[in-house]
Coordinates of C-alpha atoms and ligand atoms in Angstrom, one line a residue:
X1 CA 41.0 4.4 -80.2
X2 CA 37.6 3.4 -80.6
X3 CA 35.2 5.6 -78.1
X4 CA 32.8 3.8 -76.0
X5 CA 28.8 4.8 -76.7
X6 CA 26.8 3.3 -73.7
X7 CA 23.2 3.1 -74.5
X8 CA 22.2 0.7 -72.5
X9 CA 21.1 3.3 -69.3
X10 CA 18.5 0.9 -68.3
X11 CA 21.2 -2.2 -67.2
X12 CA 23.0 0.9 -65.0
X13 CA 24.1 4.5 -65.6
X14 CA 27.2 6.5 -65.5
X15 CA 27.8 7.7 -61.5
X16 CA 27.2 11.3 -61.5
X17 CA 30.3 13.2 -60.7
X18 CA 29.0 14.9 -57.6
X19 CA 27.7 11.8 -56.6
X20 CA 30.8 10.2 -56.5
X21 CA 32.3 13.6 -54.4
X22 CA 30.4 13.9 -52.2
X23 CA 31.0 9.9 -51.5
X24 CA 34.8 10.1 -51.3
X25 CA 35.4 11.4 -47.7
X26 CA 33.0 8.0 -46.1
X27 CA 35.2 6.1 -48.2
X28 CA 38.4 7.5 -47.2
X29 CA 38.6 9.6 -43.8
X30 CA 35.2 9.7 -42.4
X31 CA 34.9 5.6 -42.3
X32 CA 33.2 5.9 -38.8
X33 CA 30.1 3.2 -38.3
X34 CA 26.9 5.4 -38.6
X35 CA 25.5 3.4 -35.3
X36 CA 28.4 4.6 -33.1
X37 CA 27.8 7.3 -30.4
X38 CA 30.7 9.0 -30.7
X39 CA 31.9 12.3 -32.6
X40 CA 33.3 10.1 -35.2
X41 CA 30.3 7.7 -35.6
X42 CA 27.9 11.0 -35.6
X43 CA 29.6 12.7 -38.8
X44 CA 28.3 9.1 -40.6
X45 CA 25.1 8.6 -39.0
X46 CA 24.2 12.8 -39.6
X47 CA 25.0 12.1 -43.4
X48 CA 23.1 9.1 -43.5
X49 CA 20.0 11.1 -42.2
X50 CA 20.4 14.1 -44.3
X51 CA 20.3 11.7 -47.5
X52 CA 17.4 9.9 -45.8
X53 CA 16.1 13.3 -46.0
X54 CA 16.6 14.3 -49.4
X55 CA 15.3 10.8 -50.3
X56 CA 12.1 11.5 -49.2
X57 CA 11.8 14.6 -50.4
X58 CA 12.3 13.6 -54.0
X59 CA 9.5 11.1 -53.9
X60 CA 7.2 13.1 -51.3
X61 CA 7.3 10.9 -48.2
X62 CA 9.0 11.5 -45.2
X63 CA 12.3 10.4 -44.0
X64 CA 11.0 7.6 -41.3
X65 CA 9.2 5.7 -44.5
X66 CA 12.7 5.4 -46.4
X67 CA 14.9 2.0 -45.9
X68 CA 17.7 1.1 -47.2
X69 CA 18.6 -1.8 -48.8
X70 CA 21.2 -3.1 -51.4
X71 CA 19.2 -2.2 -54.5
X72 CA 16.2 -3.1 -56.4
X73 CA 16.2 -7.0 -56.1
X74 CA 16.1 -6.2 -51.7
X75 CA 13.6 -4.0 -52.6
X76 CA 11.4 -6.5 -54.1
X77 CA 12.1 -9.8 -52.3
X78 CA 11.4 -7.6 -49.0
X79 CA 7.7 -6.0 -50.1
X80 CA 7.0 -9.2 -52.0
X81 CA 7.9 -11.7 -49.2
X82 CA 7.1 -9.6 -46.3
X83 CA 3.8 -8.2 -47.3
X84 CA 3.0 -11.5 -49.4
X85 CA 3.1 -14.1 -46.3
X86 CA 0.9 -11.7 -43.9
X87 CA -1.2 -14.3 -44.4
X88 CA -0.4 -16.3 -46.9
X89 CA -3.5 -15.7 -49.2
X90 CA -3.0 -14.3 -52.9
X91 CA -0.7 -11.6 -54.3
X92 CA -1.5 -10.5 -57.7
X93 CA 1.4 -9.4 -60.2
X94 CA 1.7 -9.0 -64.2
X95 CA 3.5 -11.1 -66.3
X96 CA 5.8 -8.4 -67.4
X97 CA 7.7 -7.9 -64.1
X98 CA 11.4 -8.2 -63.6
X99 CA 12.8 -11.4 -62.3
X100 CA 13.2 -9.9 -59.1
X101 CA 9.4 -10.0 -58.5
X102 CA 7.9 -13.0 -60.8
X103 CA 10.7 -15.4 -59.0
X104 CA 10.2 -13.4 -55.1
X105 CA 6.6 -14.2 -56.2
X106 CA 7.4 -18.1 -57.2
X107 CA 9.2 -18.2 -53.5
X108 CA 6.1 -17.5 -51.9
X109 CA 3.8 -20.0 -53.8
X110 CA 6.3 -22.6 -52.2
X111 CA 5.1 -20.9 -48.7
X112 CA 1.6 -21.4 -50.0
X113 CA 0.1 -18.6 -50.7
X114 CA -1.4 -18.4 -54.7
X115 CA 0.4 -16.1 -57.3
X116 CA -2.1 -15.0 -60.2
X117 CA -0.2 -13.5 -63.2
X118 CA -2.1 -10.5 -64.7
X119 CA -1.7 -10.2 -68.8
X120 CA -0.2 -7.3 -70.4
X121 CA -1.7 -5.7 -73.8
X122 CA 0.0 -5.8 -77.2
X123 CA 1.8 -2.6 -76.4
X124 CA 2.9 -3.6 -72.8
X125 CA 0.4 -1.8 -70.5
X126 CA -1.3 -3.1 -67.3
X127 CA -5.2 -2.4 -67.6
X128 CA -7.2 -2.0 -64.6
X129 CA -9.8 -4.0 -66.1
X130 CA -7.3 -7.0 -66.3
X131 CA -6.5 -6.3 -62.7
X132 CA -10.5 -5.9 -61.6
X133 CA -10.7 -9.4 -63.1
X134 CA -8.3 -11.2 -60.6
X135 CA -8.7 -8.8 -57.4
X136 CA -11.0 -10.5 -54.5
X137 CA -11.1 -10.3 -50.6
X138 CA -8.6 -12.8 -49.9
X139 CA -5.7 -10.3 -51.3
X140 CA -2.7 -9.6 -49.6
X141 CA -0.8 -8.1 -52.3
X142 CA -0.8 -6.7 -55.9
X143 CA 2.6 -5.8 -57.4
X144 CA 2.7 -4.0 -60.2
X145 CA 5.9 -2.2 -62.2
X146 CA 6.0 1.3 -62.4
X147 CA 7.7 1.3 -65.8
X148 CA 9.2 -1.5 -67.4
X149 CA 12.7 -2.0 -68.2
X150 CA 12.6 -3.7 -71.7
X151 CA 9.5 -1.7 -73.5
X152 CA 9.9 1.8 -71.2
X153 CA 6.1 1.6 -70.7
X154 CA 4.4 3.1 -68.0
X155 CA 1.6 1.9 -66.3
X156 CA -1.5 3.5 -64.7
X157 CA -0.1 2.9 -61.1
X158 CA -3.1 5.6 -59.6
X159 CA -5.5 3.4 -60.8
X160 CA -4.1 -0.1 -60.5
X161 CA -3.3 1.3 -56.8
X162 CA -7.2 2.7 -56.0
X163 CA -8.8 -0.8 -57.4
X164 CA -6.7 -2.5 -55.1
X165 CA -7.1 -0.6 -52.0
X166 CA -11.2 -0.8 -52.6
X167 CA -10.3 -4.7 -52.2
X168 CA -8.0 -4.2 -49.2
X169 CA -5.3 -5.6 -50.9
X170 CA -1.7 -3.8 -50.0
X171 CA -0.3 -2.3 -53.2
X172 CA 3.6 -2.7 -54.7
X173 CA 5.4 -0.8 -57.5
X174 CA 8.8 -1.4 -58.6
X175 CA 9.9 1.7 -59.1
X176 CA 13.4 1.0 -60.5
X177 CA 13.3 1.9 -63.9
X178 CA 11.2 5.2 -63.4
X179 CA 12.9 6.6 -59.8
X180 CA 14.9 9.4 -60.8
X181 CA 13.3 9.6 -64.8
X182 CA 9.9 10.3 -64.2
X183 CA 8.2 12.6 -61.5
X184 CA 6.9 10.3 -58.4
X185 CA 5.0 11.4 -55.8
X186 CA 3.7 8.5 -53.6
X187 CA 1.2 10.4 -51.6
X188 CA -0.2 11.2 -54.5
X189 CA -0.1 7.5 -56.2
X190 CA -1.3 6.3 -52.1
X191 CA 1.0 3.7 -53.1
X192 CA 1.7 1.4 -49.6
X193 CA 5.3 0.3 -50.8
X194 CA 7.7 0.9 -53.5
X195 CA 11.3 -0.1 -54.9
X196 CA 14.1 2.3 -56.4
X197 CA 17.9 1.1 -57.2
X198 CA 20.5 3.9 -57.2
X199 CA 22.4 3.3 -59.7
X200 CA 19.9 3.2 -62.3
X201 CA 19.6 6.8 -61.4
X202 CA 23.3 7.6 -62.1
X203 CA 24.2 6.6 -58.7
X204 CA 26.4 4.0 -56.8
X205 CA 25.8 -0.3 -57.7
X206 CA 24.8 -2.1 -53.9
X207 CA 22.5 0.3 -53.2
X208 CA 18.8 0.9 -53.1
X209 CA 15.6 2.0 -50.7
X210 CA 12.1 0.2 -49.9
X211 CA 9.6 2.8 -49.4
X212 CA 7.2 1.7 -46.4
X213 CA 4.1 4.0 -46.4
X214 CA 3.6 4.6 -42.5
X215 CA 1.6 2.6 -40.5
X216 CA 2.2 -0.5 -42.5
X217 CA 3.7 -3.1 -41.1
X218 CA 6.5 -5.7 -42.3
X219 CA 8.4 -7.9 -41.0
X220 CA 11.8 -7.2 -40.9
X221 CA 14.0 -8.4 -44.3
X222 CA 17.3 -8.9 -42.5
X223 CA 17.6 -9.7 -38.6
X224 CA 20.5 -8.5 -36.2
X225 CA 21.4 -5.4 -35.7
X226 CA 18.8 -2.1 -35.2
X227 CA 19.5 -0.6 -38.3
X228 CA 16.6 0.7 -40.5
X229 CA 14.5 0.5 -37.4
X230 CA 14.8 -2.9 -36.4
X231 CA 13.9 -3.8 -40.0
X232 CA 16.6 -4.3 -41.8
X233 CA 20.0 -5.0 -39.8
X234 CA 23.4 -4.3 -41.2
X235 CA 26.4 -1.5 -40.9
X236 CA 25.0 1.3 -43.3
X237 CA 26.8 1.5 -46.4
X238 CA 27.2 5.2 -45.6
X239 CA 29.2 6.4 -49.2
X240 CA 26.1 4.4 -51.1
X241 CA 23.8 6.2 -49.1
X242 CA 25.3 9.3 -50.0
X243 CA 26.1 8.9 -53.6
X244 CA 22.1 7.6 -53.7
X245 CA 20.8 11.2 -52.8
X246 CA 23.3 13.1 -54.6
X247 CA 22.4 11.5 -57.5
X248 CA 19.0 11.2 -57.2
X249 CA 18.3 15.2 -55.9
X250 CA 20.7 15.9 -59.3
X251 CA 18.2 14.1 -61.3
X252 CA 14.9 15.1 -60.2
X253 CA 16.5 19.1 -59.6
X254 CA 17.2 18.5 -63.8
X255 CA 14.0 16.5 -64.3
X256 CA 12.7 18.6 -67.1
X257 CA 15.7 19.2 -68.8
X258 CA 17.2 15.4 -68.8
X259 CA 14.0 14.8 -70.0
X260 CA 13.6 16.9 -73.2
X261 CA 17.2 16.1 -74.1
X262 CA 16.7 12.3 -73.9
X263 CA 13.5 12.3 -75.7
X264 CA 15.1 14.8 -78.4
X265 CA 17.4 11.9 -78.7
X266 CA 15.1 9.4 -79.4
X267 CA 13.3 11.2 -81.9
X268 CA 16.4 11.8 -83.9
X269 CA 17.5 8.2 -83.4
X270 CA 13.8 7.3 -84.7
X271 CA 13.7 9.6 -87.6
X272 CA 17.7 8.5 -88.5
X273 CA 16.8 4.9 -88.7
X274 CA 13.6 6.0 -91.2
X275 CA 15.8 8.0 -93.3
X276 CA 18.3 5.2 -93.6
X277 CA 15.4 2.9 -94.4
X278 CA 16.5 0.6 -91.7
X279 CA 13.4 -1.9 -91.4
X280 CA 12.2 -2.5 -87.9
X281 CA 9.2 -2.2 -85.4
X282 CA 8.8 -0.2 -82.3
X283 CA 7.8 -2.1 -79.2
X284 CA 5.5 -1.0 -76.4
X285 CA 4.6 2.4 -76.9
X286 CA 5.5 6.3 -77.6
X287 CA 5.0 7.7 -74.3
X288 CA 6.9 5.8 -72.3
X289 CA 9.9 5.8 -70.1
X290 CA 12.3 8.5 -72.2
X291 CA 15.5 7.2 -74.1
X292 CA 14.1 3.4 -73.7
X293 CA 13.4 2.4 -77.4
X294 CA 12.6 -1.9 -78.0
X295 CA 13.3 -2.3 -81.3
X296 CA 12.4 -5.9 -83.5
X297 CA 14.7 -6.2 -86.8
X298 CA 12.4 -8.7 -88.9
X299 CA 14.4 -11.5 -90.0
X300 CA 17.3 -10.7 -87.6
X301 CA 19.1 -11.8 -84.7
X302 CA 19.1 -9.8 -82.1
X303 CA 22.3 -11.2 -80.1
X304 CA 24.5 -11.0 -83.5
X305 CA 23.1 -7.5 -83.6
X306 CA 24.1 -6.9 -80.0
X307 CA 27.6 -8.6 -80.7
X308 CA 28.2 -6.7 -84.0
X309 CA 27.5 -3.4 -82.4
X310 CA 30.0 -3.8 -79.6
X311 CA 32.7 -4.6 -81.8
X312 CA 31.8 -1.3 -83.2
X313 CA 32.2 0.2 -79.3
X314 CA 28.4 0.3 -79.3
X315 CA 26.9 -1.5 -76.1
X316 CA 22.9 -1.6 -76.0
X317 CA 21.1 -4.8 -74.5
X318 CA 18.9 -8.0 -76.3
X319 CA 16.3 -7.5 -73.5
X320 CA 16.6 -7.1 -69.6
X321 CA 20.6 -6.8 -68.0
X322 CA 20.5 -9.5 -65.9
X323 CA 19.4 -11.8 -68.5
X324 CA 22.0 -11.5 -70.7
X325 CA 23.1 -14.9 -70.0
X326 CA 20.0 -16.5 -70.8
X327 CA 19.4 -16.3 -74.5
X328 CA 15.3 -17.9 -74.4
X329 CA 13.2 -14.9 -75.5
X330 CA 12.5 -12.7 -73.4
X331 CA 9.4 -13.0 -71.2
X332 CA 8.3 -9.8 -71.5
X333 CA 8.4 -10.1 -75.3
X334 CA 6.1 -13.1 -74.9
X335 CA 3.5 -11.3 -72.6
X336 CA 2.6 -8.7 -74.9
X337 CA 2.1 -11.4 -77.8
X338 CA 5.3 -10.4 -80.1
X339 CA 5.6 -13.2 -82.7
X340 CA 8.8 -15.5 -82.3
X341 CA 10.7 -14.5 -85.4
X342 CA 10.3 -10.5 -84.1
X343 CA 11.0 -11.1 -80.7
X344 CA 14.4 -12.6 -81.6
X345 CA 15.4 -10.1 -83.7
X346 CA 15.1 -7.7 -80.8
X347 CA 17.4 -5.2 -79.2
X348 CA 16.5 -2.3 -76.5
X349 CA 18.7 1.0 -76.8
X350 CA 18.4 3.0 -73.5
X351 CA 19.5 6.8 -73.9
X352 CA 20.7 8.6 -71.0
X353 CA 21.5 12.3 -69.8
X354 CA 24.6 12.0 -70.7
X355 CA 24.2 10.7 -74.3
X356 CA 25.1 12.7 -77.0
X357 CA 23.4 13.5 -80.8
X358 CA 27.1 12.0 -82.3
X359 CA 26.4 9.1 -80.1
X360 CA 22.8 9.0 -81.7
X361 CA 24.7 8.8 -85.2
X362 CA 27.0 6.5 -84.5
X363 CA 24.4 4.0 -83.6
X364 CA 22.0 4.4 -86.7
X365 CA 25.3 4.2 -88.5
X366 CA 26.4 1.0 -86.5
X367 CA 22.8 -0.4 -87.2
X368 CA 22.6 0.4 -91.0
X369 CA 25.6 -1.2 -91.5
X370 CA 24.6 -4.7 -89.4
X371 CA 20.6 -4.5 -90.5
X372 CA 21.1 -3.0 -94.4
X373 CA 24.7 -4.6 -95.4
X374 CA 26.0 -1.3 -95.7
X375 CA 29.4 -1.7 -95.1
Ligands
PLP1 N1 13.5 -4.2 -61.2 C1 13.6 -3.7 -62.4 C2 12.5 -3.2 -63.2 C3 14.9 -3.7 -63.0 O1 15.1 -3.2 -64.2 C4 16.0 -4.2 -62.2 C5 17.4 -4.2 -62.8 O2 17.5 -4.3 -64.0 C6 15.8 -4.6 -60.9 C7 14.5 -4.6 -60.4 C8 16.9 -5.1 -60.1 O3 17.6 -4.0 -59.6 P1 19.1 -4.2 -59.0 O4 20.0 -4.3 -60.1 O5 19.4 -2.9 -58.2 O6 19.1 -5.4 -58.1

């Protein structure tokens, strides 16, 4: 039987084991509703605070500024929406953000407020110069990724954040791809509000947080109940809460480690593919997200590439997950300038902690076979 090799962590990850423990009793005998005062509601609603807690911990902010929502797309319509129709001004965002932003954003262009699109350079990074150009008094909002999910780049968020604070504009970062990957601290960054998604973290799917920096104020994503403080109303999904913090303590406890193994990864993958003489350019740049390589075959097709390698029980992605129905190049690829004929010969590979060197080799293999014709 063939064995699967998933390298395509930034579409979703493996649920850690623990997680997935330590989930198991809220989805078996402790299926009390967190909001319920009794004994049996309490052993819900103490679990949901004590991963609220962890939560915040990972990212430095404090338990009251975590909410929970069903993932990374909540994440982003709420901030986007909410903070964008304040006063239905201007948001600013880049041109390389995930649908879940540039078509939140297009939503509130219908209310009336003006969208401007900030460019991205040839390598995929967010300048604040290209924001400085755009950023006036009448700003509401700038939303800007954190890192992005088909080149792995990672943009100067400090700086992107500080320009548009000294314009009094609120400042977003989707956070999905790098919550859980990368150290974030948002006191630090003094970013107002930011998106994560568990399981791109190796945690549960239907499942995510909205960070609200204190004293900012939104209005509420989903009305009813009193959940989330009145702001967003629904019964806790209590086992995704939990899975979420297992998870994402277990990554950033390993940070260091996950990291030097995925990027020893990449390298070999890298320097496999150069030894094989396998012909193809690197998109966005070096230091970016670890394990997320964009790679452009010249002269190739990057769907037949995708298609040939899972026949081979290889799965890796053409460009973002959610796209993978829609076969226009991707827009991303077209923001940072890559010509037509590259950008359709392109696939992303996205290492994870639990990838292996043999899984390394049997996708350089996989590849030289497909790109070289050695069969
Ligand atoms: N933002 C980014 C950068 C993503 O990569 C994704 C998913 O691919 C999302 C948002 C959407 O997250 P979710 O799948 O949790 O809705």
């Amino acid at each position: 039987m063939k064995t699967l090799v998933y390298a395509d962590n930034a579409a979703t990850t493996k649920l850690d084991p623990f997680a997935l423990e330590a989930m198991m009793p809220f989805l078996s005998e402790s299926y009390g509703n967190a909001s319920q005062p009794y004994g049996f509601g309490l052993v819900a609603r103490s679990a949901v605070k004590n991963a609220r807690n962890t939560i915040a911990e990972c990212i430095n902010a404090e338990p009251s500024e975590i909410y929970f929502t069903s993932g990374g797309t909540e994440s982003d319509n709420w901030a986007i929406k909410a903070a964008g129709l304040r006063h239905s001004k201007r948001i600013i965002t880049s041109l390389i953000e995930h649908h879940a932003v540039l078509n939140s954003c297009l939503d509130i262009n219908r209310f009336g407020a003006l969208v401007s699109y900030i460019e991205a350079s040839s390598s995929g990074i967010i300048t604040p110069d290209s924001l400085d150009r755009f950023l006036d008094c009448d700003t509401d909002l700038v939303s800007v990724m954190l890192a992005n999910n088909e080149l792995g780049t990672i943009q100067p968020i400090k700086e992107l954040c500080a320009l548009s604070h000294e314009h009094g504009a609120l400042f977003h970062t989707d956070a999905v791809q790098a919550v859980g990957h990368i150290p974030i601290d948002v006191r630090s960054l003094d970013i107002d509000l930011l998106s994560a998604s568990a399981h791109k973290f190796n945690g549960p799917k239907g499942i995510g947080f909205l960070y609200i920096k204190k004293g900012i104020q939104l209005s509420p994503y989903l009305s009813g109940g009193a959940q989330e403080n009145h702001l967003r109303a629904g019964t806790e999904n209590v086992a995704g809460i939990v899975g979420m913090a297992v998870a994402l303590n277990n990554n950033i406890a390993e940070i260091g480690n996950n990291t030097e193994h995925v990027h020893h990864l990449e390298q070999r993958l890298l320097e496999e593919i150069k030894a094989r003489g396998i012909q193809c350019h690197r998109n966005g740049c070096n230091d970016g997200l670890p394990g997320v390589i964009s790679l452009s075959f010249p002269g190739k097709d990057g769907e037949a590439i995708l298609h040939r390698l899972d026949l081979m029980g290889i799965c890796v992605s053409t460009g973002a997950a959610c796209d993978s129905k829609n076969t226009q190049i991707s827009h991303v690829l077209k923001a940072i300038g890559l010509p037509e004929e590259l950008a359709k010969g392109t696939i992303r590979i996205s290492l994870g902690k639990y990838n292996t060197e043999d899984d390394v080799l049997k996708i350089v293999e996989g590849l030289n076979k497909i790109v070289n014709g050695n069969i």
